[in-house]
């Protein structure tokens, strides 16, 4: 009977040790799970923040693109106006030269007739 009691005590001790080991492992796993959940929460928050930043950047890019296109259109209009002015100036200069030539020819004729 002493042997049975010793065996029973040994089994109970071993079960206690095993129980403590499993409890420690379970506690460790729970801690790891909590840490992983906290890291996941941080990552998800960061992901949401980055998605919002990305959306904001896309909106800003779209707005800048519209502004650029508007400015480019205005620039093209100004280039067209400038080219028209340059053409008008060239035409006016040619007309002035023709008028000068006609006046000089008329003066030459007048001098010829008077002389």
PDB file of C-alpha atoms in Angstrom:
ATOM      1  CA  UNK A   1       0.000   0.000   0.000  1.00  0.00           C
ATOM      2  CA  UNK A   2       2.886   2.345   0.701  1.00  0.00           C
ATOM      3  CA  UNK A   3       4.048   1.715  -2.789  1.00  0.00           C
ATOM      4  CA  UNK A   4       0.612   2.545  -4.153  1.00  0.00           C
ATOM      5  CA  UNK A   5       0.570   5.731  -2.116  1.00  0.00           C
ATOM      6  CA  UNK A   6       4.041   6.629  -3.376  1.00  0.00           C
ATOM      7  CA  UNK A   7       2.992   5.903  -6.947  1.00  0.00           C
ATOM      8  CA  UNK A   8      -0.169   7.938  -6.491  1.00  0.00           C
ATOM      9  CA  UNK A   9       1.828  10.809  -4.990  1.00  0.00           C
ATOM     10  CA  UNK A  10       4.329  10.607  -7.822  1.00  0.00           C
ATOM     11  CA  UNK A  11       1.537  10.587 -10.431  1.00  0.00           C
ATOM     12  CA  UNK A  12      -0.137  13.567  -8.691  1.00  0.00           C
ATOM     13  CA  UNK A  13       3.182  15.433  -8.586  1.00  0.00           C
ATOM     14  CA  UNK A  14       3.831  14.688 -12.233  1.00  0.00           C
ATOM     15  CA  UNK A  15       0.281  15.728 -13.124  1.00  0.00           C
ATOM     16  CA  UNK A  16       0.816  18.939 -11.142  1.00  0.00           C
ATOM     17  CA  UNK A  17       4.072  19.614 -13.001  1.00  0.00           C
ATOM     18  CA  UNK A  18       2.428  18.817 -16.328  1.00  0.00           C
ATOM     19  CA  UNK A  19      -0.554  20.976 -15.403  1.00  0.00           C
ATOM     20  CA  UNK A  20       1.772  23.895 -14.499  1.00  0.00           C
ATOM     21  CA  UNK A  21       3.707  23.425 -17.753  1.00  0.00           C
ATOM     22  CA  UNK A  22       0.487  23.495 -19.772  1.00  0.00           C
ATOM     23  CA  UNK A  23      -0.767  26.477 -17.803  1.00  0.00           C
ATOM     24  CA  UNK A  24       2.526  28.291 -18.459  1.00  0.00           C
ATOM     25  CA  UNK A  25       2.364  27.409 -22.165  1.00  0.00           C
ATOM     26  CA  UNK A  26      -1.249  28.529 -22.346  1.00  0.00           C
ATOM     27  CA  UNK A  27      -0.379  31.801 -20.599  1.00  0.00           C
ATOM     28  CA  UNK A  28       2.532  32.298 -23.000  1.00  0.00           C
ATOM     29  CA  UNK A  29       0.313  31.606 -26.023  1.00  0.00           C
ATOM     30  CA  UNK A  30      -2.327  34.003 -24.720  1.00  0.00           C
ATOM     31  CA  UNK A  31       0.326  36.693 -24.269  1.00  0.00           C
ATOM     32  CA  UNK A  32       1.632  36.050 -27.803  1.00  0.00           C
ATOM     33  CA  UNK A  33      -1.916  36.171 -29.137  1.00  0.00           C
ATOM     34  CA  UNK A  34      -2.554  39.477 -27.361  1.00  0.00           C
ATOM     35  CA  UNK A  35       0.719  40.908 -28.690  1.00  0.00           C
ATOM     36  CA  UNK A  36      -0.123  39.703 -32.202  1.00  0.00           C
ATOM     37  CA  UNK A  37      -3.611  41.194 -31.960  1.00  0.00           C
ATOM     38  CA  UNK A  38      -2.140  44.514 -30.799  1.00  0.00           C
ATOM     39  CA  UNK A  39       0.371  44.491 -33.668  1.00  0.00           C
ATOM     40  CA  UNK A  40      -2.432  43.649 -36.087  1.00  0.00           C
ATOM     41  CA  UNK A  41      -4.516  46.547 -34.745  1.00  0.00           C
ATOM     42  CA  UNK A  42      -1.561  48.903 -35.184  1.00  0.00           C
ATOM     43  CA  UNK A  43      -0.996  47.616 -38.729  1.00  0.00           C
ATOM     44  CA  UNK A  44      -4.685  47.988 -39.596  1.00  0.00           C
ATOM     45  CA  UNK A  45      -4.746  51.535 -38.211  1.00  0.00           C
ATOM     46  CA  UNK A  46      -1.616  52.340 -40.173  1.00  0.00           C
ATOM     47  CA  UNK A  47      -3.115  50.774 -43.280  1.00  0.00           C
ATOM     48  CA  UNK A  48      -6.276  52.860 -42.945  1.00  0.00           C
ATOM     49  CA  UNK A  49      -4.228  56.017 -42.415  1.00  0.00           C
ATOM     50  CA  UNK A  50      -2.095  55.258 -45.483  1.00  0.00           C
ATOM     51  CA  UNK A  51      -5.190  54.534 -47.582  1.00  0.00           C
ATOM     52  CA  UNK A  52      -6.655  57.902 -46.558  1.00  0.00           C
ATOM     53  CA  UNK A  53      -3.371  59.639 -47.383  1.00  0.00           C
ATOM     54  CA  UNK A  54      -3.314  57.871 -50.744  1.00  0.00           C
ATOM     55  CA  UNK A  55      -6.863  59.020 -51.491  1.00  0.00           C
ATOM     56  CA  UNK A  56      -5.962  62.586 -50.504  1.00  0.00           C
ATOM     57  CA  UNK A  57      -2.896  62.483 -52.734  1.00  0.00           C
ATOM     58  CA  UNK A  58      -4.970  61.139 -55.626  1.00  0.00           C
ATOM     59  CA  UNK A  59      -7.476  63.981 -55.156  1.00  0.00           C
ATOM     60  CA  UNK A  60      -4.649  66.524 -55.072  1.00  0.00           C
ATOM     61  CA  UNK A  61      -3.085  65.002 -58.183  1.00  0.00           C
ATOM     62  CA  UNK A  62      -6.398  65.132 -60.030  1.00  0.00           C
ATOM     63  CA  UNK A  63      -6.867  68.760 -59.005  1.00  0.00           C
ATOM     64  CA  UNK A  64      -3.315  69.623 -60.075  1.00  0.00           C
ATOM     65  CA  UNK A  65      -3.858  67.867 -63.383  1.00  0.00           C
ATOM     66  CA  UNK A  66      -7.041  69.881 -63.990  1.00  0.00           C
ATOM     67  CA  UNK A  67      -5.200  73.087 -63.087  1.00  0.00           C
ATOM     68  CA  UNK A  68      -2.341  72.146 -65.385  1.00  0.00           C
ATOM     69  CA  UNK A  69      -4.741  71.438 -68.251  1.00  0.00           C
ATOM     70  CA  UNK A  70      -6.514  74.769 -67.681  1.00  0.00           C
ATOM     71  CA  UNK A  71      -3.187  76.616 -67.629  1.00  0.00           C
ATOM     72  CA  UNK A  72      -2.029  74.768 -70.728  1.00  0.00           C
ATOM     73  CA  UNK A  73      -5.238  75.725 -72.559  1.00  0.00           C
ATOM     74  CA  UNK A  74      -4.772  79.382 -71.545  1.00  0.00           C
ATOM     75  CA  UNK A  75      -1.145  79.206 -72.626  1.00  0.00           C
ATOM     76  CA  UNK A  76      -2.180  77.855 -76.031  1.00  0.00           C
ATOM     77  CA  UNK A  77      -4.715  80.689 -76.359  1.00  0.00           C
ATOM     78  CA  UNK A  78      -2.009  83.240 -75.519  1.00  0.00           C
ATOM     79  CA  UNK A  79       0.359  81.672 -78.046  1.00  0.00           C
ATOM     80  CA  UNK A  80      -2.365  81.934 -80.705  1.00  0.00           C
ATOM     81  CA  UNK A  81      -2.972  85.605 -79.799  1.00  0.00           C
ATOM     82  CA  UNK A  82       0.783  86.296 -79.882  1.00  0.00           C
ATOM     83  CA  UNK A  83       1.117  84.668 -83.308  1.00  0.00           C
ATOM     84  CA  UNK A  84      -1.839  86.699 -84.593  1.00  0.00           C
ATOM     85  CA  UNK A  85      -0.251  89.919 -83.262  1.00  0.00           C
ATOM     86  CA  UNK A  86       3.071  89.016 -84.867  1.00  0.00           C
ATOM     87  CA  UNK A  87       1.309  88.312 -88.164  1.00  0.00           C
ATOM     88  CA  UNK A  88      -0.579  91.618 -87.899  1.00  0.00           C
ATOM     89  CA  UNK A  89       2.680  93.476 -87.181  1.00  0.00           C
ATOM     90  CA  UNK A  90       4.364  91.883 -90.188  1.00  0.00           C
ATOM     91  CA  UNK A  91       1.358  92.766 -92.360  1.00  0.00           C
ATOM     92  CA  UNK A  92       1.346  96.360 -91.067  1.00  0.00           C
ATOM     93  CA  UNK A  93       5.104  96.675 -91.618  1.00  0.00           C
ATOM     94  CA  UNK A  94       4.673  95.403 -95.176  1.00  0.00           C
ATOM     95  CA  UNK A  95       1.836  97.910 -95.735  1.00  0.00           C
ATOM     96  CA  UNK A  96       3.972 100.749 -94.341  1.00  0.00           C
ATOM     97  CA  UNK A  97       6.835  99.748 -96.633  1.00  0.00           C
ATOM     98  CA  UNK A  98       4.460  99.687 -99.616  1.00  0.00           C
ATOM     99  CA  UNK A  99       3.122 103.116 -98.664  1.00  0.00           C
ATOM    100  CA  UNK A 100       6.686 104.464 -98.314  1.00  0.00           C
ATOM    101  CA  UNK A 101       7.614 103.025-101.670  1.00  0.00           C
ATOM    102  CA  UNK A 102       4.480 104.505-103.244  1.00  0.00           C
ATOM    103  CA  UNK A 103       5.218 107.928-101.670  1.00  0.00           C
ATOM    104  CA  UNK A 104       8.840 107.870-102.857  1.00  0.00           C
ATOM    105  CA  UNK A 105       7.691 106.887-106.326  1.00  0.00           C
ATOM    106  CA  UNK A 106       5.118 109.678-106.267  1.00  0.00           C
ATOM    107  CA  UNK A 107       7.755 112.163-105.081  1.00  0.00           C
ATOM    108  CA  UNK A 108      10.091 110.981-107.825  1.00  0.00           C
ATOM    109  CA  UNK A 109       7.295 111.472-110.392  1.00  0.00           C
ATOM    110  CA  UNK A 110       6.521 114.936-109.040  1.00  0.00           C
ATOM    111  CA  UNK A 111      10.193 115.891-109.168  1.00  0.00           C
ATOM    112  CA  UNK A 112      10.452 114.442-112.649  1.00  0.00           C
ATOM    113  CA  UNK A 113       7.418 116.396-113.818  1.00  0.00           C
ATOM    114  CA  UNK A 114       8.637 119.589-112.170  1.00  0.00           C
ATOM    115  CA  UNK A 115      12.140 119.217-113.337  1.00  0.00           C
TER     116      UNK A 115
END
